[in-house]
Coordinates of C-alpha atoms in Angstrom, one line a residue:
M790 CA -0.1 0.0 -0.2
K791 CA 2.9 2.2 0.7
T792 CA 4.5 1.3 -2.1
K793 CA 1.6 2.2 -4.5
L794 CA 0.8 5.7 -2.5
F795 CA 4.6 6.7 -3.3
S796 CA 4.3 5.7 -6.9
L797 CA 1.5 8.2 -7.4
V798 CA 3.1 11.0 -5.7
L799 CA 6.0 10.4 -8.0
C800 CA 3.8 10.6 -10.8
L801 CA 2.1 13.6 -10.0
L802 CA 5.1 15.5 -9.4
C803 CA 6.6 14.5 -13.0
L804 CA 3.2 15.3 -14.6
S805 CA 3.4 18.7 -12.8
C806 CA 7.3 19.1 -14.1
T807 CA 6.2 18.4 -17.7
N808 CA 3.3 21.2 -17.5
D809 CA 6.0 23.8 -16.0
D810 CA 6.4 26.4 -19.1
S811 CA 9.3 28.0 -17.2
K812 CA 11.1 24.8 -17.7
N813 CA 10.8 24.5 -21.4
P814 CA 12.9 27.4 -23.2
Q815 CA 11.3 26.5 -26.5
E816 CA 7.8 27.2 -25.8
Q817 CA 8.6 30.8 -24.2
D818 CA 7.5 34.0 -25.9
P819 CA 10.2 34.3 -28.5
I820 CA 10.2 38.5 -27.7
E821 CA 11.4 37.7 -24.4
Q822 CA 14.6 35.7 -25.9
I823 CA 15.6 38.7 -27.9
A824 CA 18.8 40.3 -26.7
R825 CA 18.3 44.0 -26.0
P826 CA 20.3 46.4 -28.5
I827 CA 23.1 48.3 -26.8
I828 CA 24.7 51.3 -28.6
S829 CA 28.3 51.9 -27.6
S830 CA 29.3 54.7 -30.2
L831 CA 28.4 57.0 -32.8
S832 CA 30.9 57.7 -35.8
K833 CA 30.0 61.4 -35.5
D834 CA 28.6 63.9 -32.9
L835 CA 27.7 66.6 -35.4
V836 CA 26.3 65.4 -38.6
I837 CA 25.4 67.3 -41.8
E838 CA 22.4 66.5 -43.9
G839 CA 23.2 64.1 -46.3
E840 CA 25.9 62.6 -44.6
S841 CA 25.9 58.9 -43.2
L842 CA 26.1 58.3 -39.4
T843 CA 27.5 55.0 -38.3
I844 CA 26.1 53.3 -35.2
E845 CA 28.4 50.7 -33.2
G846 CA 27.2 48.4 -30.6
E847 CA 25.5 45.0 -29.8
N848 CA 22.8 42.7 -30.7
F849 CA 21.7 44.7 -33.8
I850 CA 20.5 41.5 -35.5
N851 CA 17.6 38.9 -34.9
D852 CA 16.5 36.2 -37.3
D853 CA 13.0 36.4 -36.4
F854 CA 12.6 40.4 -36.2
D855 CA 13.6 43.2 -38.7
T856 CA 15.9 46.1 -37.3
Q857 CA 14.9 49.7 -37.0
V858 CA 16.4 52.8 -35.8
M859 CA 14.5 55.5 -34.0
I860 CA 15.7 59.2 -34.6
N861 CA 14.0 61.9 -32.8
N862 CA 11.0 59.3 -31.9
M863 CA 10.7 58.7 -35.7
T864 CA 11.1 55.0 -36.9
F865 CA 13.2 54.1 -39.7
D866 CA 14.0 50.7 -41.5
V867 CA 17.6 49.7 -41.8
K868 CA 19.6 46.8 -42.7
P869 CA 22.7 46.2 -40.2
I870 CA 26.0 45.6 -41.7
S871 CA 26.5 43.4 -38.9
N872 CA 25.4 42.3 -35.4
T873 CA 27.6 45.4 -34.3
K874 CA 27.3 48.1 -36.7
I875 CA 24.5 49.7 -38.5
T876 CA 24.9 53.2 -40.8
I877 CA 21.9 55.3 -42.0
D878 CA 22.0 58.4 -44.1
I879 CA 20.7 61.4 -42.1
T880 CA 18.1 63.3 -44.2
D881 CA 16.1 66.4 -43.8
S882 CA 12.9 64.4 -42.7
M883 CA 14.8 63.1 -39.4
G884 CA 14.7 66.9 -37.9
I885 CA 17.7 69.1 -37.2
E886 CA 20.0 70.3 -34.4
N887 CA 19.7 68.4 -31.0
S888 CA 18.7 64.8 -31.8
S889 CA 18.6 61.3 -30.2
I890 CA 19.1 58.0 -31.6
R891 CA 18.3 54.2 -30.7
V892 CA 18.1 50.8 -32.2
K893 CA 14.8 49.0 -32.0
V894 CA 14.7 45.1 -32.4
S895 CA 10.9 44.2 -32.3
E896 CA 10.1 45.8 -28.7
K897 CA 13.5 45.9 -27.3
L898 CA 14.8 49.4 -27.3
S899 CA 18.4 50.6 -26.7
E900 CA 19.2 53.3 -24.2
A901 CA 19.5 56.5 -26.4
K902 CA 22.6 58.2 -27.7
Y903 CA 22.6 61.8 -28.9
F904 CA 24.0 63.8 -31.7
F905 CA 23.6 67.0 -33.6
I906 CA 22.2 67.5 -37.1
V907 CA 22.9 70.7 -39.3
P908 CA 21.0 71.0 -42.3
K909 CA 22.0 71.8 -45.7
G910 CA 21.6 75.5 -47.0
W911 CA 22.5 78.7 -44.8
Y912 CA 22.4 77.7 -41.0
K913 CA 22.9 80.6 -38.3
I914 CA 25.4 79.4 -35.6
E915 CA 24.5 81.4 -32.5
T916 CA 27.5 83.3 -31.1
D917 CA 28.0 86.7 -29.3
L918 CA 31.4 87.2 -30.6
D919 CA 32.6 89.7 -32.9
I920 CA 34.2 87.3 -35.6
R921 CA 36.4 89.1 -38.2
K922 CA 37.3 86.1 -40.2
A923 CA 36.3 82.4 -40.1
F924 CA 37.5 79.6 -42.0
V925 CA 36.2 75.7 -42.6
F926 CA 37.3 73.0 -45.0
D927 CA 35.5 70.2 -46.9
D928 CA 37.1 67.5 -44.7
S929 CA 36.3 68.8 -41.4
N930 CA 33.5 70.6 -39.5
T931 CA 36.0 72.2 -37.4
I932 CA 36.0 76.0 -37.7
T933 CA 38.9 78.5 -37.1
F934 CA 38.4 82.0 -36.4
L935 CA 39.8 85.5 -35.6
H936 CA 37.6 87.4 -33.2
D937 CA 37.7 90.9 -31.3
R938 CA 37.6 90.5 -27.7
E939 CA 37.0 94.3 -27.2
L940 CA 33.7 95.5 -26.5
S941 CA 34.5 98.9 -27.3
P942 CA 34.4 100.0 -30.9
L943 CA 37.6 102.3 -30.2
S944 CA 39.7 99.5 -29.3
Y945 CA 40.6 95.9 -30.9
N946 CA 42.3 92.9 -29.2
G947 CA 42.3 89.9 -31.5
R948 CA 42.4 86.2 -30.6
V949 CA 42.6 83.1 -32.8
K950 CA 40.0 80.5 -31.4
K951 CA 37.9 77.1 -33.0
M952 CA 34.3 75.9 -32.9
S953 CA 34.2 72.1 -32.7
G954 CA 30.9 70.3 -33.3
D955 CA 29.6 68.0 -30.5
H956 CA 26.2 66.6 -29.7
S957 CA 24.7 69.8 -28.4
G958 CA 26.2 72.0 -31.2
Y959 CA 29.1 74.2 -32.0
K960 CA 31.4 74.9 -28.9
V961 CA 34.2 77.6 -28.8
I962 CA 37.7 76.0 -27.8
L963 CA 40.8 77.6 -27.4
T964 CA 44.0 77.3 -29.2
N965 CA 47.6 77.6 -28.1
L966 CA 48.3 80.8 -30.0
G967 CA 50.3 83.6 -27.9
G968 CA 52.0 86.5 -29.5
G969 CA 49.6 89.2 -28.2
N970 CA 47.1 90.8 -30.2
I971 CA 46.2 89.0 -33.3
Y972 CA 45.4 91.2 -36.3
D973 CA 45.1 88.7 -39.6
L974 CA 44.5 85.2 -40.1
E975 CA 44.6 83.1 -43.1
M976 CA 44.4 79.2 -43.3
L977 CA 45.4 76.9 -46.1
N978 CA 43.6 74.1 -44.7
E979 CA 42.6 72.8 -41.1
N980 CA 46.1 72.4 -39.9
I981 CA 48.3 74.9 -42.2
G982 CA 47.9 78.6 -41.4
V983 CA 49.3 82.1 -40.7
A984 CA 48.4 84.6 -38.1
V985 CA 50.0 88.1 -37.4
N986 CA 50.0 90.5 -34.8
P987 CA 51.0 94.1 -36.1
V988 CA 54.8 93.2 -35.5
T989 CA 55.1 89.5 -36.4
G990 CA 53.9 86.3 -38.3
F991 CA 53.0 82.9 -36.6
F992 CA 52.9 80.0 -38.9
T993 CA 51.1 76.6 -37.8
T994 CA 51.3 73.2 -39.4
D995 CA 48.7 71.9 -36.6
G996 CA 46.0 74.2 -36.3
F997 CA 47.9 76.4 -33.8
E998 CA 48.8 73.7 -31.3
T999 CA 52.2 74.7 -31.9
T1000 CA 53.3 78.1 -34.0
K1001 CA 56.8 79.3 -35.3
S1002 CA 57.1 83.0 -35.4
F1003 CA 59.0 84.7 -38.1
G1004 CA 59.9 88.4 -38.8
D1005 CA 59.7 91.5 -36.7
F1006 CA 58.9 94.9 -38.4
W1007 CA 60.3 97.0 -35.5
E1008 CA 63.5 95.3 -35.9
E1009 CA 63.5 96.1 -39.6
G1010 CA 62.8 99.7 -38.8
E1011 CA 59.4 99.5 -40.5
M1012 CA 56.1 100.4 -38.9
P1013 CA 53.8 97.8 -37.4
V1014 CA 50.6 99.2 -38.5
E1015 CA 48.0 97.3 -40.1
T1016 CA 49.9 94.3 -40.8
E1017 CA 48.1 91.9 -43.2
I1018 CA 48.7 88.4 -44.5
K1019 CA 48.9 88.3 -48.4
Y1020 CA 49.8 84.9 -49.3
V1021 CA 50.2 81.5 -47.7
D1022 CA 50.9 78.1 -49.0
A1023 CA 52.1 74.8 -47.7
N1024 CA 55.9 76.2 -46.7
S1025 CA 55.6 80.0 -47.5
S1026 CA 54.0 83.0 -46.1
L1027 CA 54.2 86.7 -47.1
I1028 CA 53.1 89.3 -44.4
V1029 CA 53.0 93.2 -45.3
N1030 CA 52.4 96.1 -43.3
C1031 CA 50.3 99.4 -44.1
C1032 CA 53.4 101.2 -45.8
T1033 CA 54.6 98.2 -48.4
A1034 CA 57.1 96.6 -46.2
H1035 CA 57.2 92.8 -46.7
I1036 CA 58.3 89.7 -44.6
Y1037 CA 58.6 86.4 -46.4
T1038 CA 59.3 83.1 -45.2
S1039 CA 59.7 79.8 -47.3
D1040 CA 60.4 77.4 -44.7
R1041 CA 57.3 77.5 -42.4
G1042 CA 58.7 80.3 -40.4
E1043 CA 62.5 78.9 -39.6
T1044 CA 64.1 81.6 -41.4
Y1045 CA 62.8 84.9 -43.3
S1046 CA 63.5 88.0 -45.6
S1047 CA 62.5 91.5 -45.8
F1048 CA 62.2 94.5 -47.8
N1049 CA 60.4 97.5 -48.5
V1050 CA 58.6 97.3 -52.0
A1051 CA 57.9 101.1 -52.3
E1052 CA 61.7 101.8 -51.3
E1053 CA 62.8 99.3 -54.0
V1054 CA 60.6 100.6 -56.8
F1055 CA 60.0 103.9 -55.8
S1056 CA 62.9 105.1 -53.5
S1057 CA 60.0 106.2 -51.1
D1058 CA 58.0 105.2 -48.1
S1059 CA 54.8 107.2 -48.9
F1060 CA 53.0 104.2 -50.7
R1061 CA 50.3 102.3 -49.0
T1062 CA 49.3 98.8 -50.1
R1063 CA 45.5 98.4 -51.0
A1064 CA 45.3 94.6 -53.0
Y1065 CA 47.6 91.7 -53.4
G1066 CA 47.0 88.7 -55.6
I1067 CA 48.6 86.2 -58.1
G1068 CA 47.1 86.6 -61.7
S1069 CA 46.4 84.0 -64.1
D1070 CA 49.5 85.0 -66.0
N1071 CA 51.7 83.6 -63.0
Y1072 CA 52.8 87.0 -62.0
F1073 CA 52.3 88.5 -58.4
Y1074 CA 50.6 91.7 -58.4
E1075 CA 50.3 94.5 -55.8
I1076 CA 48.1 97.8 -56.3
G1077 CA 48.0 100.5 -53.9
L1078 CA 48.5 104.5 -53.7
D1079 CA 51.0 107.3 -53.2
I1080 CA 49.7 109.4 -50.5
S1081 CA 52.7 111.8 -51.1
S1082 CA 51.0 112.9 -54.3
S1083 CA 48.2 115.3 -54.6
P1084 CA 45.7 114.2 -55.8
Y1085 CA 46.9 110.7 -54.9
A1086 CA 48.4 108.7 -57.5
Y1087 CA 47.7 105.2 -57.9
Y1088 CA 50.4 102.5 -58.7
V1089 CA 50.6 98.9 -59.8
I1090 CA 53.5 96.6 -59.6
K1091 CA 54.2 93.1 -60.4
S1092 CA 56.7 90.4 -59.8
A1093 CA 57.7 86.7 -61.0
N1094 CA 58.0 85.5 -57.4
G1095 CA 55.8 87.9 -55.2
Y1096 CA 58.2 89.3 -52.9
E1097 CA 61.2 90.7 -54.5
N1098 CA 62.3 92.1 -57.9
W1099 CA 59.1 94.3 -58.4
E1100 CA 58.7 96.0 -61.7
L1101 CA 56.4 99.1 -62.4
V1102 CA 53.2 98.3 -64.5
S1103 CA 51.5 101.9 -64.2
Y1104 CA 51.5 105.0 -62.0
S1105 CA 48.8 107.3 -62.4
I1106 CA 46.2 109.8 -61.1
E1107 CA 43.5 108.4 -63.5
G1108 CA 41.8 105.3 -62.4
K1109 CA 41.0 106.4 -58.9
Y1110 CA 39.7 104.2 -56.5
S1111 CA 39.1 103.8 -52.5
G1112 CA 37.9 101.8 -49.9
K1113 CA 37.7 97.9 -50.1
T1114 CA 39.6 96.9 -53.3
Y1115 CA 40.0 93.2 -54.2
F1116 CA 42.3 91.5 -56.5
L1117 CA 41.0 88.4 -58.1
D1118 CA 43.2 88.7 -61.7
H1119 CA 45.2 90.9 -63.5
D1120 CA 42.0 91.8 -65.7
L1121 CA 39.4 91.5 -62.8
I1122 CA 39.9 93.9 -59.9
F1123 CA 36.8 94.9 -57.6
N1124 CA 36.2 97.9 -55.7
I1125 CA 33.4 99.8 -53.8
S1126 CA 33.2 103.2 -55.1
P1127 CA 32.3 106.2 -52.7
N1128 CA 28.8 106.0 -54.2
D1129 CA 28.4 102.5 -52.9
E1130 CA 28.9 101.2 -56.4
L1131 CA 30.3 97.6 -57.2
R1132 CA 32.8 98.2 -59.7
I1133 CA 35.2 96.1 -61.7
S1134 CA 38.6 96.9 -63.9
T1135 CA 39.6 94.5 -66.4
D1136 CA 42.7 96.8 -67.2
L1137 CA 44.7 97.0 -63.9
T1138 CA 42.7 99.9 -62.7
N1139 CA 43.1 102.2 -65.5
S1140 CA 39.7 102.4 -65.6
W1141 CA 36.3 101.1 -63.9
S1142 CA 32.7 99.6 -64.9
I1143 CA 29.9 99.8 -62.8
V1144 CA 28.2 96.3 -62.0
K1145 CA 25.8 97.0 -59.2
E1146 CA 24.5 99.7 -57.2
N1147 CA 23.7 100.2 -53.4
V1148 CA 26.5 97.9 -52.3
Q1149 CA 27.7 98.2 -48.9
N1150 CA 30.2 95.2 -48.9
F1151 CA 31.1 92.5 -51.4
F1152 CA 33.0 89.1 -51.5
I1153 CA 34.4 87.1 -54.2
K1154 CA 34.7 83.2 -54.8
D1155 CA 35.6 83.2 -58.5
R1156 CA 35.3 84.9 -61.7
F1157 CA 31.6 84.0 -61.9
N1158 CA 30.3 83.7 -58.2
W1159 CA 30.3 87.0 -56.4
F1160 CA 28.2 88.1 -53.4
I1161 CA 27.2 91.5 -52.2
I1162 CA 25.9 93.0 -48.9
S1163 CA 22.9 95.6 -49.9
D1164 CA 20.2 96.8 -47.5
N1165 CA 20.8 93.9 -44.9
N1166 CA 20.5 91.2 -47.7
L1167 CA 23.2 89.0 -49.0
Y1168 CA 22.8 88.4 -52.7
G1169 CA 24.8 86.1 -55.1
T1170 CA 25.4 85.8 -58.6
N1171 CA 27.0 82.8 -60.5
D1172 CA 27.0 84.5 -63.9
S1173 CA 29.6 87.5 -63.1
G1174 CA 26.8 90.1 -62.1
A1175 CA 24.3 89.4 -64.9
N1176 CA 21.9 88.4 -62.6
W1177 CA 21.2 88.4 -58.6
N1178 CA 19.6 86.1 -56.6
L1179 CA 18.6 86.6 -52.8
E1180 CA 20.9 84.4 -50.6
L1181 CA 20.2 85.3 -47.2
E1182 CA 18.1 87.7 -45.0
L1183 CA 20.3 89.4 -42.4
P1184 CA 19.7 91.0 -39.1
I1185 CA 19.0 95.0 -39.3
D1186 CA 22.3 96.9 -39.0
S1187 CA 24.3 93.8 -39.8
Q1188 CA 28.2 94.0 -39.8
L1189 CA 29.4 91.5 -42.1
N1190 CA 33.4 90.9 -42.3
H1191 CA 34.2 88.1 -44.3
M1192 CA 33.5 85.2 -46.4
F1193 CA 35.2 82.0 -47.0
F1194 CA 34.6 79.5 -49.7
T1195 CA 35.1 76.0 -50.3
S1196 CA 33.9 73.4 -53.1
N1197 CA 31.0 72.4 -50.9
K1198 CA 30.8 75.0 -47.9
T1199 CA 30.6 78.8 -47.3
I1200 CA 31.0 80.6 -44.1
L1201 CA 30.0 84.1 -43.6
S1202 CA 31.3 85.9 -40.3
G1203 CA 30.5 89.4 -38.6
N1204 CA 29.7 90.9 -35.3
K1205 CA 27.8 88.2 -33.5
M1206 CA 27.0 86.6 -36.6
L1207 CA 28.2 83.3 -38.2
Y1208 CA 26.3 81.7 -40.9
I1209 CA 27.3 78.5 -42.8
K1210 CA 26.0 77.1 -45.9
H1211 CA 26.4 73.4 -47.0
Q1212 CA 25.7 72.6 -50.6

């Protein structure tokens, strides 16, 4: 009897074990078996519309369920490259600026990661800085810029800084450039550039992490006033003061040469440089005026190497110009007249033709693409001034200082203004 009772209890226990679903994994809910996706990193913190974003992590593939990506609470179907990698193209339908991203497999969601989307077209970067020049290049989103730290319009204190993009937008970061008040900045690419204070040039090959100083206008007996950078390449730079004194380095600032062009050509120090550039005829040109003449006389000189052995092209009181002057080529020089007219010279300033009236400032990309500021609007032409189109409406009383162009980007800088355009 006891044996039969024991056998019955044992049978009931076995039946109970057979009916316990928790002991049979094959009969569990398939969703419960899915491993939760994990995002470990994003390839970029700041993404331009049209670029690809790569997500790396774990558990991105399940044989029974599709994988999706959620950006700003919108869901997009994706095909993972592997169980640890997904690439997705960022489009204008996903939103702009501060954005979140998650990976979803069935109902399992990863924790969110955050990044920043910059749209194509003109985009305003918020800043309270007076930016005199800004540079950005096609292979990077880092902006290098020169700004005036002084709040008073009667004083100036220039510094070179950068803006680096992260998941919350553009953030200002410091550079290691010392050397006092920086007056001008030119960049060849993100790493190679030159800055100047009124006295000295600073050549960098690593984005101003380090610099090599070259030249000293005081030591050369020249006025350290209105010093500007006229030329930069991978190894060379030419800096010029207001009064045609030049300092040139051909070895990234290791050594330098100095000379005064006006004294070489005219045996005088009364000349003032206004524009400088390289012509398509492979000559370097410099144009300016003689302030000892009444009325002022205007000169054009040229050199085969751009820093010495200059020859006189013209010297005349004809072809007068004042204000901003820009040399694009020996047959295309730009100027704003005293009457706010954009005009061009095709004969080395001997004569001028009016292109556009009511122009407060202008910026030149190439022979065909020009930009003007008129009544707080930015207008552009891609046919050498034949037709003009509204590019950007600007705040009232805007002060725009500089435009820089690459193949795919344009950056416009001014007082408390910074706009970037991605093509």
